Short mmCIF file of C-alpha atoms in Angstrom, two decimals:
data_model
loop_
_atom_site.label_atom_id
_atom_site.label_comp_id
_atom_site.label_asym_id
_atom_site.label_seq_id
_atom_site.Cartn_x
_atom_site.Cartn_y
_atom_site.Cartn_z
CA MET S 1 -7.49 -0.39 -12.81
CA GLU S 2 -10.59 -2.54 -11.87
CA GLY S 3 -11.07 -5.30 -9.22
CA PHE S 4 -13.37 -7.65 -7.58
CA TYR S 5 -13.54 -10.24 -4.65
CA LEU S 6 -13.87 -13.87 -4.86
CA VAL S 7 -15.64 -15.13 -1.76
CA PHE S 8 -14.99 -18.80 -0.75
CA GLY S 9 -16.57 -18.63 2.69
CA GLU S 10 -17.42 -16.40 5.56
CA GLY S 11 -15.90 -16.10 8.96
CA LEU S 12 -12.85 -18.07 10.20
CA SER S 13 -13.21 -21.10 7.67
CA GLU S 14 -9.85 -22.79 7.20
CA GLU S 15 -11.18 -24.51 4.19
CA ALA S 16 -12.14 -21.38 2.60
CA ASN S 17 -8.82 -19.88 3.51
CA ARG S 18 -7.03 -22.89 2.03
CA TRP S 19 -8.80 -22.46 -1.31
CA ALA S 20 -8.29 -18.70 -1.44
CA GLN S 21 -4.48 -19.08 -0.79
CA ALA S 22 -4.23 -21.87 -3.37
CA LEU S 23 -6.01 -19.93 -6.03
CA ALA S 24 -3.89 -17.11 -5.36
CA ARG S 25 -0.52 -19.19 -5.59
CA ALA S 26 -1.80 -20.62 -8.92
CA LEU S 27 -2.39 -17.26 -10.48
CA LEU S 28 0.76 -15.74 -9.27
CA LYS S 29 2.95 -18.67 -10.33
CA ALA S 30 1.91 -18.03 -14.04
CA PRO S 31 0.17 -14.58 -14.10
CA PRO S 32 -1.93 -13.33 -17.14
CA GLN S 33 -0.72 -10.16 -18.80
CA GLY S 34 -2.89 -7.46 -17.09
CA LEU S 35 -3.24 -8.97 -13.58
CA LEU S 36 -2.05 -6.43 -11.08
CA GLU S 37 -2.64 -8.07 -7.69
CA ALA S 38 -4.03 -11.31 -6.24
CA VAL S 39 -4.38 -10.68 -2.48
CA PRO S 40 -6.01 -13.60 -0.46
CA ALA S 41 -7.40 -13.07 3.07
CA TYR S 42 -9.46 -15.10 5.44
CA GLY S 43 -12.23 -16.35 3.03
CA THR S 44 -11.67 -14.02 0.25
CA LEU S 45 -9.34 -13.36 -2.88
CA TYR S 46 -9.07 -9.88 -4.21
CA LEU S 47 -8.10 -9.71 -7.89
CA GLU S 48 -7.15 -6.44 -9.44
CA TYR S 49 -6.53 -6.01 -13.06
CA ASP S 50 -5.83 -3.67 -15.99
CA PRO S 51 -9.03 -3.86 -18.15
CA ARG S 52 -7.12 -2.65 -21.17
CA ARG S 53 -5.08 -5.92 -21.08
CA LEU S 54 -7.25 -8.34 -19.35
CA SER S 55 -11.00 -8.32 -19.30
CA ARG S 56 -13.03 -9.41 -16.30
CA ARG S 57 -14.61 -12.13 -18.53
CA ARG S 58 -11.25 -13.62 -19.48
CA LEU S 59 -9.97 -13.50 -16.09
CA LEU S 60 -12.89 -15.43 -14.85
CA ARG S 61 -12.52 -18.07 -17.43
CA LEU S 62 -8.91 -18.56 -16.26
CA LEU S 63 -9.84 -19.31 -12.69
CA ARG S 64 -9.31 -22.95 -11.78
CA LEU S 65 -8.79 -24.29 -8.31
CA PRO S 66 -5.63 -26.43 -8.27
CA GLU S 67 -5.34 -29.97 -6.90
CA GLU S 68 -4.41 -30.05 -3.29
CA GLU S 69 -0.88 -29.07 -3.03
CA GLY S 70 0.22 -31.05 0.14
CA LEU S 71 2.09 -27.98 1.44
CA GLU S 72 4.09 -28.83 4.62
CA GLU S 73 2.22 -27.32 7.67
CA ARG S 74 5.00 -25.85 9.96
CA VAL S 75 4.66 -25.09 13.72
CA VAL S 76 6.52 -22.06 14.44
CA GLU S 77 7.09 -20.89 18.29
CA VAL S 78 7.28 -17.21 18.72
CA PRO S 79 8.63 -15.99 22.17
CA LEU S 80 6.61 -13.08 23.67
CA ARG S 81 7.17 -10.46 26.36
CA TYR S 82 3.98 -9.40 27.74
CA ASP S 83 4.44 -5.63 28.11
CA GLY S 84 1.97 -4.15 25.88
CA GLU S 85 0.42 -0.80 27.00
CA ASP S 86 -3.06 -1.98 26.31
CA LEU S 87 -2.75 -5.28 28.44
CA PRO S 88 -4.32 -3.75 31.84
CA GLU S 89 -7.21 -2.44 29.71
CA VAL S 90 -7.88 -5.74 27.93
CA ALA S 91 -7.76 -7.39 31.47
CA ALA S 92 -10.30 -4.74 32.85
CA ARG S 93 -12.77 -4.97 29.81
CA THR S 94 -12.77 -8.75 29.82
CA GLY S 95 -13.19 -9.05 33.58
CA LEU S 96 -9.90 -11.49 33.55
CA ALA S 97 -6.81 -11.19 35.56
CA LEU S 98 -3.65 -10.35 33.91
CA GLU S 99 -2.14 -13.84 34.21
CA GLU S 100 -5.39 -15.23 32.83
CA VAL S 101 -5.28 -12.92 29.85
CA LYS S 102 -1.78 -14.04 29.05
CA ARG S 103 -2.56 -17.84 29.49
CA ARG S 104 -5.52 -17.59 27.27
CA HIS S 105 -3.72 -15.80 24.72
CA GLN S 106 -0.98 -18.39 24.59
CA ALA S 107 -3.26 -21.31 24.72
CA PRO S 108 -4.34 -21.76 20.91
CA LEU S 109 -2.17 -23.00 18.25
CA TYR S 110 -2.97 -20.25 15.66
CA ARG S 111 -3.30 -20.62 12.12
CA VAL S 112 -1.66 -17.96 9.73
CA TYR S 113 -4.59 -16.96 7.49
CA ALA S 114 -2.77 -14.20 5.54
CA LEU S 115 0.11 -11.96 5.36
CA GLY S 116 -0.56 -8.38 4.73
CA PHE S 117 -1.27 -4.77 6.02
CA THR S 118 2.40 -4.21 6.32
CA PRO S 119 5.21 -6.55 4.97
CA GLY S 120 5.12 -9.91 6.71
CA PHE S 121 2.27 -9.10 9.15
CA PRO S 122 0.69 -12.39 9.99
CA PHE S 123 -3.16 -12.46 10.44
CA MET S 124 -3.64 -15.34 12.88
CA ALA S 125 -6.66 -16.75 14.62
CA PRO S 126 -8.70 -17.86 16.49
CA VAL S 127 -8.32 -15.78 19.67
CA ASP S 128 -10.01 -17.25 22.71
CA GLU S 129 -13.57 -15.88 22.69
CA ALA S 130 -13.34 -14.41 26.27
CA LEU S 131 -10.51 -12.10 25.02
CA ARG S 132 -12.13 -10.86 21.95
CA LEU S 133 -12.55 -7.00 21.90
CA PRO S 134 -13.43 -4.70 18.71
CA ARG S 135 -10.76 -2.56 17.25
CA ARG S 136 -9.93 0.82 18.81
CA ALA S 137 -12.31 3.43 17.64
CA HIS S 138 -9.59 5.15 15.73
CA PRO S 139 -6.12 3.83 15.02
CA ARG S 140 -3.00 4.75 16.66
CA PRO S 141 -0.71 6.84 14.44
CA ARG S 142 2.29 4.59 15.43
CA VAL S 143 2.52 1.20 16.87
CA PRO S 144 6.16 0.05 17.69
CA ALA S 145 7.79 -2.73 15.63
CA HIS S 146 7.40 -6.33 16.85
CA ALA S 147 4.23 -5.31 18.89
CA VAL S 148 1.97 -8.44 19.39
CA ALA S 149 -1.71 -7.19 19.26
CA MET S 150 -5.24 -8.47 18.86
CA ALA S 151 -8.64 -7.38 17.70
CA GLY S 152 -11.77 -9.48 17.49
CA PRO S 153 -10.97 -13.11 16.82
CA GLN S 154 -7.61 -12.12 15.23
CA THR S 155 -3.93 -11.82 16.69
CA GLY S 156 -0.79 -10.58 14.82
CA ILE S 157 2.52 -9.18 15.02
CA TYR S 158 3.56 -5.67 13.66
CA PRO S 159 6.88 -6.28 11.86
CA LEU S 160 7.71 -2.49 11.65
CA PRO S 161 6.35 0.80 13.05
CA SER S 162 3.04 1.45 11.39
CA PRO S 163 -0.49 2.81 12.39
CA GLY S 164 -2.74 0.29 13.85
CA GLY S 165 -6.16 0.02 15.65
CA TRP S 166 -5.58 -3.40 17.44
CA HIS S 167 -5.03 -3.80 21.08
CA LEU S 168 -1.29 -4.17 22.16
CA LEU S 169 -0.55 -7.14 24.24
CA GLY S 170 3.35 -7.40 24.07
CA THR S 171 6.50 -7.51 22.05
CA ALA S 172 7.68 -10.65 19.93
CA LEU S 173 11.16 -11.42 20.69
CA VAL S 174 11.91 -12.50 17.10
CA ALA S 175 11.60 -10.43 13.73
CA VAL S 176 8.97 -11.84 11.55
CA TYR S 177 10.18 -9.84 8.54
CA ASP S 178 13.65 -8.42 7.50
CA PRO S 179 14.25 -7.41 3.74
CA HIS S 180 18.01 -8.09 4.16
CA ARG S 181 17.46 -12.02 4.91
CA GLU S 182 17.46 -14.56 2.04
CA GLU S 183 13.96 -15.30 3.10
CA PRO S 184 12.42 -12.03 4.29
CA PHE S 185 9.50 -13.53 5.81
CA LEU S 186 9.60 -15.83 8.88
CA LEU S 187 5.89 -17.06 8.52
CA ARG S 188 3.85 -17.93 5.61
CA PRO S 189 0.12 -18.62 5.20
CA GLY S 190 -0.93 -21.98 6.41
CA ASP S 191 1.71 -22.10 9.18
CA ARG S 192 0.53 -22.80 12.80
CA VAL S 193 2.04 -20.41 15.39
CA ARG S 194 2.26 -20.86 19.22
CA PHE S 195 3.22 -18.09 21.41
CA ARG S 196 5.44 -18.65 24.47
CA GLU S 197 5.87 -16.07 27.25
CA ALA S 198 9.64 -15.14 27.52
CA GLU S 199 11.89 -12.32 28.45
CA GLY S 200 14.86 -10.96 26.42
CA PRO S 201 15.89 -8.01 24.30
CA THR S 202 13.56 -6.51 21.67
CA PRO S 203 14.92 -7.33 18.12
CA PRO S 204 16.47 -4.39 16.27
CA GLU S 205 14.33 -2.82 13.64
CA PRO S 206 15.81 -3.68 9.99
CA GLU S 207 17.81 -1.08 8.33
CA PRO S 208 16.46 0.06 4.91
CA LEU S 209 17.54 -2.07 1.95
CA GLU S 210 19.67 0.02 -0.32
CA LEU S 211 18.33 0.21 -3.82
CA LEU S 212 20.59 3.03 -5.22
CA PRO S 213 24.00 1.93 -6.63
CA GLN S 214 26.95 2.84 -4.56
CA ASP S 215 29.00 3.62 -7.45
CA PRO S 216 26.74 4.38 -10.38
CA ARG S 217 28.08 3.59 -14.00
CA LEU S 218 27.27 6.85 -15.57
CA PRO S 219 27.17 9.62 -12.66
CA ALA S 220 24.41 12.22 -13.48
CA PHE S 221 23.93 14.41 -10.39
CA ARG S 222 24.79 14.81 -6.88
CA VAL S 223 22.53 15.68 -4.08
CA GLU S 224 23.92 18.80 -2.25
CA GLU S 225 20.86 19.18 0.14
CA PRO S 226 17.91 16.82 0.47
CA GLY S 227 14.32 18.06 0.40
CA LEU S 228 11.62 16.99 2.66
CA LEU S 229 11.05 13.62 0.77
CA ASP S 230 12.81 12.98 -2.54
CA LEU S 231 12.21 9.39 -3.91
CA VAL S 232 13.40 7.49 -7.03
CA VAL S 233 10.22 5.59 -8.29
CA ASP S 234 9.45 3.55 -11.25
CA GLY S 235 5.88 2.35 -12.27
CA GLY S 236 5.33 0.47 -8.91
CA ARG S 237 5.62 -3.13 -7.38
CA PHE S 238 2.93 -5.30 -8.64
CA ARG S 239 1.53 -8.68 -7.42
CA VAL S 240 3.18 -8.48 -4.10
CA GLY S 241 0.11 -7.57 -1.94
CA HIS S 242 -0.18 -10.98 -0.67
CA LEU S 243 3.22 -10.31 1.05
CA GLY S 244 2.01 -7.31 2.57
CA LEU S 245 4.25 -4.84 0.39
CA ALA S 246 2.93 -1.74 -0.95
CA ARG S 247 2.29 -0.87 -4.49
CA SER S 248 4.38 2.16 -4.25
CA GLY S 249 5.29 3.97 -7.41
CA PRO S 250 4.50 7.70 -8.22
CA LEU S 251 1.73 9.31 -6.07
CA ASP S 252 0.58 11.28 -9.09
CA PRO S 253 1.31 8.94 -11.98
CA ARG S 254 -0.16 11.22 -14.52
CA SER S 255 2.50 13.80 -13.95
CA ALA S 256 5.22 11.21 -13.59
CA GLY S 257 4.29 9.84 -17.06
CA LEU S 258 4.35 13.31 -18.58
CA ALA S 259 7.80 13.84 -17.19
CA ASN S 260 9.01 10.74 -18.69
CA ARG S 261 7.38 11.50 -22.00
CA LEU S 262 9.10 14.94 -22.13
CA VAL S 263 12.46 13.26 -22.50
CA GLY S 264 11.44 10.32 -24.55
CA ASN S 265 11.68 7.80 -21.74
CA PRO S 266 9.33 4.65 -21.66
CA PRO S 267 6.42 4.80 -19.19
CA GLY S 268 7.50 3.69 -15.68
CA ALA S 269 11.13 4.62 -16.23
CA PRO S 270 12.85 5.52 -12.81
CA LEU S 271 12.64 9.20 -11.99
CA LEU S 272 12.62 11.58 -9.16
CA GLU S 273 9.60 12.41 -7.12
CA VAL S 274 10.02 15.79 -5.16
CA ALA S 275 7.44 16.51 -2.53
CA TYR S 276 6.79 19.92 -0.68
CA ARG S 277 10.23 21.38 -0.83
CA GLY S 278 12.80 20.10 -3.11
CA PRO S 279 16.46 19.16 -3.05
CA VAL S 280 19.66 21.05 -4.28
CA LEU S 281 21.25 19.05 -7.06
CA THR S 282 24.47 19.62 -9.11
CA ALA S 283 24.70 18.11 -12.65
CA LEU S 284 27.76 15.92 -13.15
CA ARG S 285 27.34 15.73 -16.94
CA ASP S 286 25.22 17.70 -19.48
CA LEU S 287 21.67 16.21 -18.91
CA VAL S 288 18.32 16.72 -20.55
CA VAL S 289 15.51 16.62 -17.98
CA GLY S 290 11.72 16.92 -17.99
CA LEU S 291 9.72 18.43 -15.12
CA ALA S 292 6.02 17.90 -14.68
CA GLY S 293 3.84 18.35 -11.66
CA TYR S 294 2.28 21.00 -9.35
CA GLY S 295 3.27 23.28 -6.35
CA LEU S 296 6.99 23.69 -7.21
CA VAL S 297 9.12 25.23 -9.91
CA ALA S 298 12.60 24.59 -10.75
CA LEU S 299 15.53 27.16 -10.51
CA LEU S 300 18.58 26.56 -12.75
CA ASP S 301 21.17 28.65 -11.31
CA GLY S 302 18.45 31.10 -10.33
CA GLU S 303 16.51 31.04 -13.54
CA GLU S 304 12.75 29.75 -13.04
CA ILE S 305 11.56 26.79 -15.10
CA GLY S 306 7.94 25.86 -14.70
CA PRO S 307 6.57 22.16 -15.01
CA GLY S 308 5.41 20.82 -18.37
CA GLN S 309 8.58 21.27 -20.36
CA SER S 310 12.16 19.66 -20.96
CA PHE S 311 15.34 21.59 -20.69
CA LEU S 312 19.09 21.28 -20.81
CA TRP S 313 20.81 21.18 -17.48
CA PRO S 314 24.52 21.69 -18.15
CA LYS S 315 27.23 20.09 -16.31
CA GLY S 316 28.20 21.96 -13.03
CA LYS S 317 24.99 23.79 -12.84
CA THR S 318 22.86 23.74 -9.69
CA LEU S 319 19.19 22.77 -9.75
CA SER S 320 16.83 23.70 -6.88
CA PHE S 321 13.10 24.13 -6.20
CA ARG S 322 10.86 26.79 -5.01
CA PRO S 323 7.19 26.47 -3.94
CA ARG S 324 4.78 28.11 -6.47
CA GLY S 325 0.94 27.62 -6.67
CA ARG S 326 -1.28 24.73 -5.56
CA GLY S 327 -0.04 21.24 -5.28
CA VAL S 328 2.93 19.67 -3.58
CA ARG S 329 4.72 17.19 -6.00
CA VAL S 330 6.76 17.48 -8.94
CA TYR S 331 8.52 14.73 -11.01
CA LEU S 332 12.12 15.23 -12.44
CA ALA S 333 13.07 12.82 -15.35
CA VAL S 334 16.31 12.45 -16.89
CA ALA S 335 16.69 11.26 -20.47
CA GLY S 336 17.87 7.72 -20.27
CA GLY S 337 16.23 7.18 -16.83
CA LEU S 338 18.06 6.67 -13.56
CA GLU S 339 20.07 3.62 -12.52
CA VAL S 340 18.52 1.65 -9.63
CA GLN S 341 18.41 -1.75 -8.20
CA SER S 342 15.28 -3.89 -7.98
CA PHE S 343 13.64 -5.62 -5.01
CA LEU S 344 10.66 -8.01 -6.04
CA GLY S 345 10.22 -6.47 -9.47
CA SER S 346 10.44 -2.75 -8.78
CA ALA S 347 13.08 0.04 -7.76
CA SER S 348 10.28 1.92 -5.98
CA PRO S 349 10.83 2.43 -2.13
CA ASP S 350 8.50 0.80 0.31
CA LEU S 351 9.19 3.22 3.15
CA ARG S 352 7.17 1.19 5.79
CA GLY S 353 8.77 -2.06 4.42
CA ARG S 354 12.19 -0.56 4.83
CA VAL S 355 13.00 -1.17 0.99
CA GLY S 356 14.77 1.87 -0.41
CA ARG S 357 14.88 5.35 1.35
CA ALA S 358 14.76 9.04 0.59
CA LEU S 359 17.67 10.79 -1.03
CA ARG S 360 20.41 12.14 1.26
CA ALA S 361 23.28 14.69 0.98
CA GLY S 362 26.05 13.16 -0.84
CA ASP S 363 24.15 10.72 -2.78
CA VAL S 364 25.28 10.45 -6.51
CA LEU S 365 22.60 9.23 -9.00
CA GLY S 366 23.42 7.73 -12.34
CA LEU S 367 21.85 7.34 -15.69
CA GLY S 368 20.20 4.01 -16.61
CA GLU S 369 21.52 4.53 -20.06
CA ASP S 370 23.33 7.17 -22.01
CA ARG S 371 20.84 8.16 -24.55
CA PRO S 372 20.78 11.55 -26.43
CA ALA S 373 17.67 13.53 -26.31
CA ARG S 374 16.71 17.21 -27.37
CA PRO S 375 15.38 19.61 -24.91
CA GLY S 376 12.63 21.99 -25.52
CA MET S 377 9.71 19.68 -25.62
CA ALA S 378 6.47 21.17 -23.72
CA PHE S 379 3.09 19.71 -23.12
CA PRO S 380 0.17 21.50 -21.15
CA GLN S 381 -0.77 20.29 -17.78
CA LEU S 382 -4.32 20.14 -16.57
CA SER S 383 -5.15 22.90 -13.96
CA LEU S 384 -5.90 21.74 -10.40
CA PRO S 385 -9.35 22.56 -9.65
CA LEU S 386 -10.17 24.44 -6.51
CA PRO S 387 -11.93 23.12 -4.44
CA LEU S 388 -10.69 19.64 -5.41
CA SER S 389 -13.51 17.44 -6.87
CA LEU S 390 -13.10 13.85 -6.76
CA ARG S 391 -15.64 11.21 -8.39
CA LEU S 392 -16.67 8.37 -6.11
CA LEU S 393 -17.63 4.75 -6.82
CA PRO S 394 -19.29 2.18 -4.47
CA GLY S 395 -16.81 0.29 -2.26
CA PRO S 396 -16.82 -3.22 -1.03
CA GLN S 397 -18.85 -2.35 2.01
CA PHE S 398 -21.26 0.22 0.37
CA THR S 399 -24.14 1.60 2.31
CA GLU S 400 -26.47 4.30 1.08
CA GLU S 401 -26.01 6.04 4.42
CA ALA S 402 -22.31 6.41 3.89
CA TRP S 403 -22.76 7.24 0.19
CA ARG S 404 -25.16 10.23 1.06
CA ALA S 405 -22.70 11.42 3.74
CA PHE S 406 -19.78 11.62 1.44
CA LEU S 407 -21.96 13.71 -0.96
CA SER S 408 -23.37 15.90 1.55
CA GLY S 409 -20.64 18.55 1.94
CA ALA S 410 -17.02 19.44 1.80
CA PHE S 411 -14.14 17.58 3.59
CA ARG S 412 -10.83 19.15 5.00
CA VAL S 413 -7.55 17.27 4.56
CA VAL S 414 -6.18 16.57 7.99
CA ARG S 415 -3.04 14.48 6.88
CA ALA S 416 -1.74 13.58 3.55
CA ASP S 417 1.21 11.28 2.86
CA ARG S 418 1.99 8.51 0.60
CA MET S 419 -0.03 6.00 2.70
CA GLY S 420 -3.36 8.01 2.43
CA VAL S 421 -5.19 11.22 3.09
CA GLU S 422 -7.18 11.50 6.31
CA LEU S 423 -10.41 13.69 6.19
CA LEU S 424 -12.48 15.66 8.47
CA GLY S 425 -15.97 16.70 7.54
CA PRO S 426 -19.68 15.33 7.58
CA GLU S 427 -20.02 12.47 9.90
CA VAL S 428 -19.64 9.12 7.89
CA PRO S 429 -21.04 5.83 9.35
CA GLY S 430 -18.05 3.30 9.39
CA GLY S 431 -17.45 -0.05 10.87
CA GLU S 432 -15.19 -3.19 11.13
CA GLY S 433 -14.89 -6.71 10.23
CA LEU S 434 -12.44 -9.51 9.31
CA SER S 435 -9.55 -8.08 7.42
CA GLU S 436 -9.44 -8.18 3.84
CA ALA S 437 -7.71 -6.77 0.78
CA THR S 438 -7.83 -2.91 0.48
CA PRO S 439 -8.35 -1.53 -3.07
CA LEU S 440 -6.20 1.35 -4.22
CA GLY S 441 -8.37 4.56 -3.73
CA GLY S 442 -10.62 2.73 -1.27
CA VAL S 443 -12.02 4.97 1.47
CA GLN S 444 -11.70 3.21 4.77
CA VAL S 445 -14.00 4.54 7.59
CA PRO S 446 -13.37 3.20 11.19
CA PRO S 447 -15.93 3.42 13.68
CA SER S 448 -14.75 6.92 14.68
CA GLY S 449 -16.11 8.05 11.28
CA ARG S 450 -12.98 9.74 9.98
CA PRO S 451 -12.35 8.56 6.51
CA LEU S 452 -8.86 7.60 5.08
CA VAL S 453 -8.42 7.50 1.46
CA LEU S 454 -5.91 4.66 0.68
CA LEU S 455 -3.00 5.56 -1.54
CA ALA S 456 0.04 3.89 -3.05
CA ASP S 457 1.80 3.04 0.08
CA LYS S 458 -1.35 1.71 1.85
CA GLY S 459 -1.57 -1.43 3.90
CA SER S 460 -2.59 -4.57 1.58
CA LEU S 461 -5.03 -5.84 4.14
CA GLY S 462 -7.30 -3.91 6.52
CA GLY S 463 -10.50 -4.59 8.58
CA TYR S 464 -12.27 -1.22 8.53
CA ALA S 465 -15.29 -0.70 6.26
CA LYS S 466 -14.78 0.73 3.01
CA PRO S 467 -18.21 1.98 1.79
CA VAL S 468 -16.87 4.03 -1.30
CA ARG S 469 -13.64 4.32 -3.35
CA VAL S 470 -12.21 7.18 -5.44
CA HIS S 471 -12.61 6.93 -9.17
CA PRO S 472 -9.28 5.50 -10.57
CA GLU S 473 -9.00 8.49 -12.99
CA ASP S 474 -9.05 10.84 -10.12
CA LEU S 475 -6.42 9.27 -7.83
CA TRP S 476 -3.70 11.33 -9.30
CA LEU S 477 -5.34 14.51 -7.72
CA LEU S 478 -4.82 12.91 -4.24
CA GLY S 479 -1.03 13.02 -4.81
CA GLN S 480 -1.24 16.84 -4.91
CA VAL S 481 -3.45 17.58 -1.77
CA TRP S 482 -1.97 19.21 1.24
CA PRO S 483 -3.16 19.54 4.79
CA GLY S 484 -5.85 22.06 5.12
CA ALA S 485 -7.19 21.62 1.35
CA GLU S 486 -10.91 21.31 0.81
CA LEU S 487 -12.14 18.20 -1.05
CA LYS S 488 -15.55 17.64 -2.34
CA PHE S 489 -17.02 14.44 -3.74
CA THR S 490 -19.34 13.80 -6.61
CA SER S 491 -20.99 10.65 -7.94
CA GLY S 492 -19.03 8.85 -10.51
CA PHE S 493 -21.45 5.97 -10.80
CA ASN S 494 -23.67 5.36 -13.61
CA ARG S 495 -25.04 2.20 -15.43
CA GLU S 496 -21.98 2.24 -17.95
CA GLN S 497 -19.66 1.99 -14.99
CA LYS S 498 -21.59 -0.68 -12.96
CA HIS S 499 -18.88 -3.19 -14.19
CA LYS S 500 -16.25 -1.10 -12.20
CA MET S 501 -17.75 -1.98 -8.81
CA PRO S 502 -15.46 -4.11 -6.47
CA ILE S 503 -18.34 -6.65 -6.29
CA ARG S 504 -18.10 -9.76 -4.16
CA LEU S 505 -18.55 -13.03 -6.26
CA PRO S 506 -19.42 -16.31 -4.42
CA TRP S 507 -17.08 -18.87 -5.86
CA GLU S 508 -19.86 -21.32 -6.70
CA ARG S 509 -21.31 -18.66 -9.03
CA VAL S 510 -18.08 -17.99 -10.84
CA ASN S 511 -16.99 -21.38 -11.57
CA PRO S 512 -19.16 -24.65 -11.26
CA GLN S 513 -16.09 -26.62 -10.10
CA ARG S 514 -16.92 -27.66 -6.59
CA LEU S 515 -14.82 -27.20 -3.54
CA ARG S 516 -12.97 -30.64 -3.09
#
């Protein structure tokens, strides 16, 4: 996994944004093999690719700006109730009366520059200069659904509850995203949006979109008791970052791949990710399963089975899990894979996007296909180092000061989930700017200096500085960390890896074709 940014312009340039969006649409319409993501933002386009299937040189040769598309520029009116908890603070800091803050926020006809961060979140600009305030020093852990907020020259609408560092002004009275609708996204890049003050009820949050078949063709096992977070995942959802959807997939892809290999499944076959404390499951037919990962062992009617092997799970027998050793996730693969439904190319859940859900008591999961397999395969697993050591590479906002801070001492894990790992340790200089794509493994540092390593369920766009990123080959380790764990960073950068930097390439240097 490698990536780079194409830069069409700086700041709030409508022309640069039009070209970034147009090139993204052209690439995603007929994506070359190996293209993982094409995520446009204000004046940039982030391209992520698999270098085993697509070289950077070939990708650059494929880049051609399309002719002007003549897309219809829609004007969408969004009713807004001004009840945000930051509204009084915004008025105080800007020196404006509350009514004047509301008037100035409603006055512009905003352009939707991008969708991202969470599914359907519209990044809109420009905010009146008199209202512009920097992001909060540290993001809130939870912003309510439909909240309308602003930061710097940007304003936006949080479609779903999520962390966020923008200033909350009010509540949108229409839902900008709902995965159950035929068209899930109310807004699209290039639209014009006008806010109108109104009163009315807050729209309901969308219910999760079900991905597990209600009546599986080949029932395999039943959930008697759920664990803390049991998810059916496949290889992940690719080339959807431009909509704000998460990559998802396994948080420890190395262990997930091993579990599938133990039972002869192809890479990316749907399997069960078990975190922290596992479920209690009953087999509805004889099954051959593979277990891989760390921190848990399986109990088959009380007999302990460690990770790194496949075994027979007879019909009627109960499988449960017990914490053991370091780590927090194991993967349970069933020969033939699990039967699931797909949303935009993947069966993996996007929990923030209300796509899929964790397992519940009474769920019955089925086989994708009835394929014979022999138990008894075993592969050695790598040991988890203690303390955990991760290699770093330069990030898109690289600074020597931040690089030295990360290498200067140990960090402690404050929070660890599928979105990211928050760290506490040596003070790291951070910052903010216009929102742009966030690389998987990028280490986001807000002005508060508390780093957050971005993982599979991260937001696709963000505006905090990302001075470093974790080496792609070490990301699987972050799927096994726990609150209180100690991390140390080392340099993973040398001359041979210089091409792996997420560098910023001005479009004029990449392609002599001039902007029309």
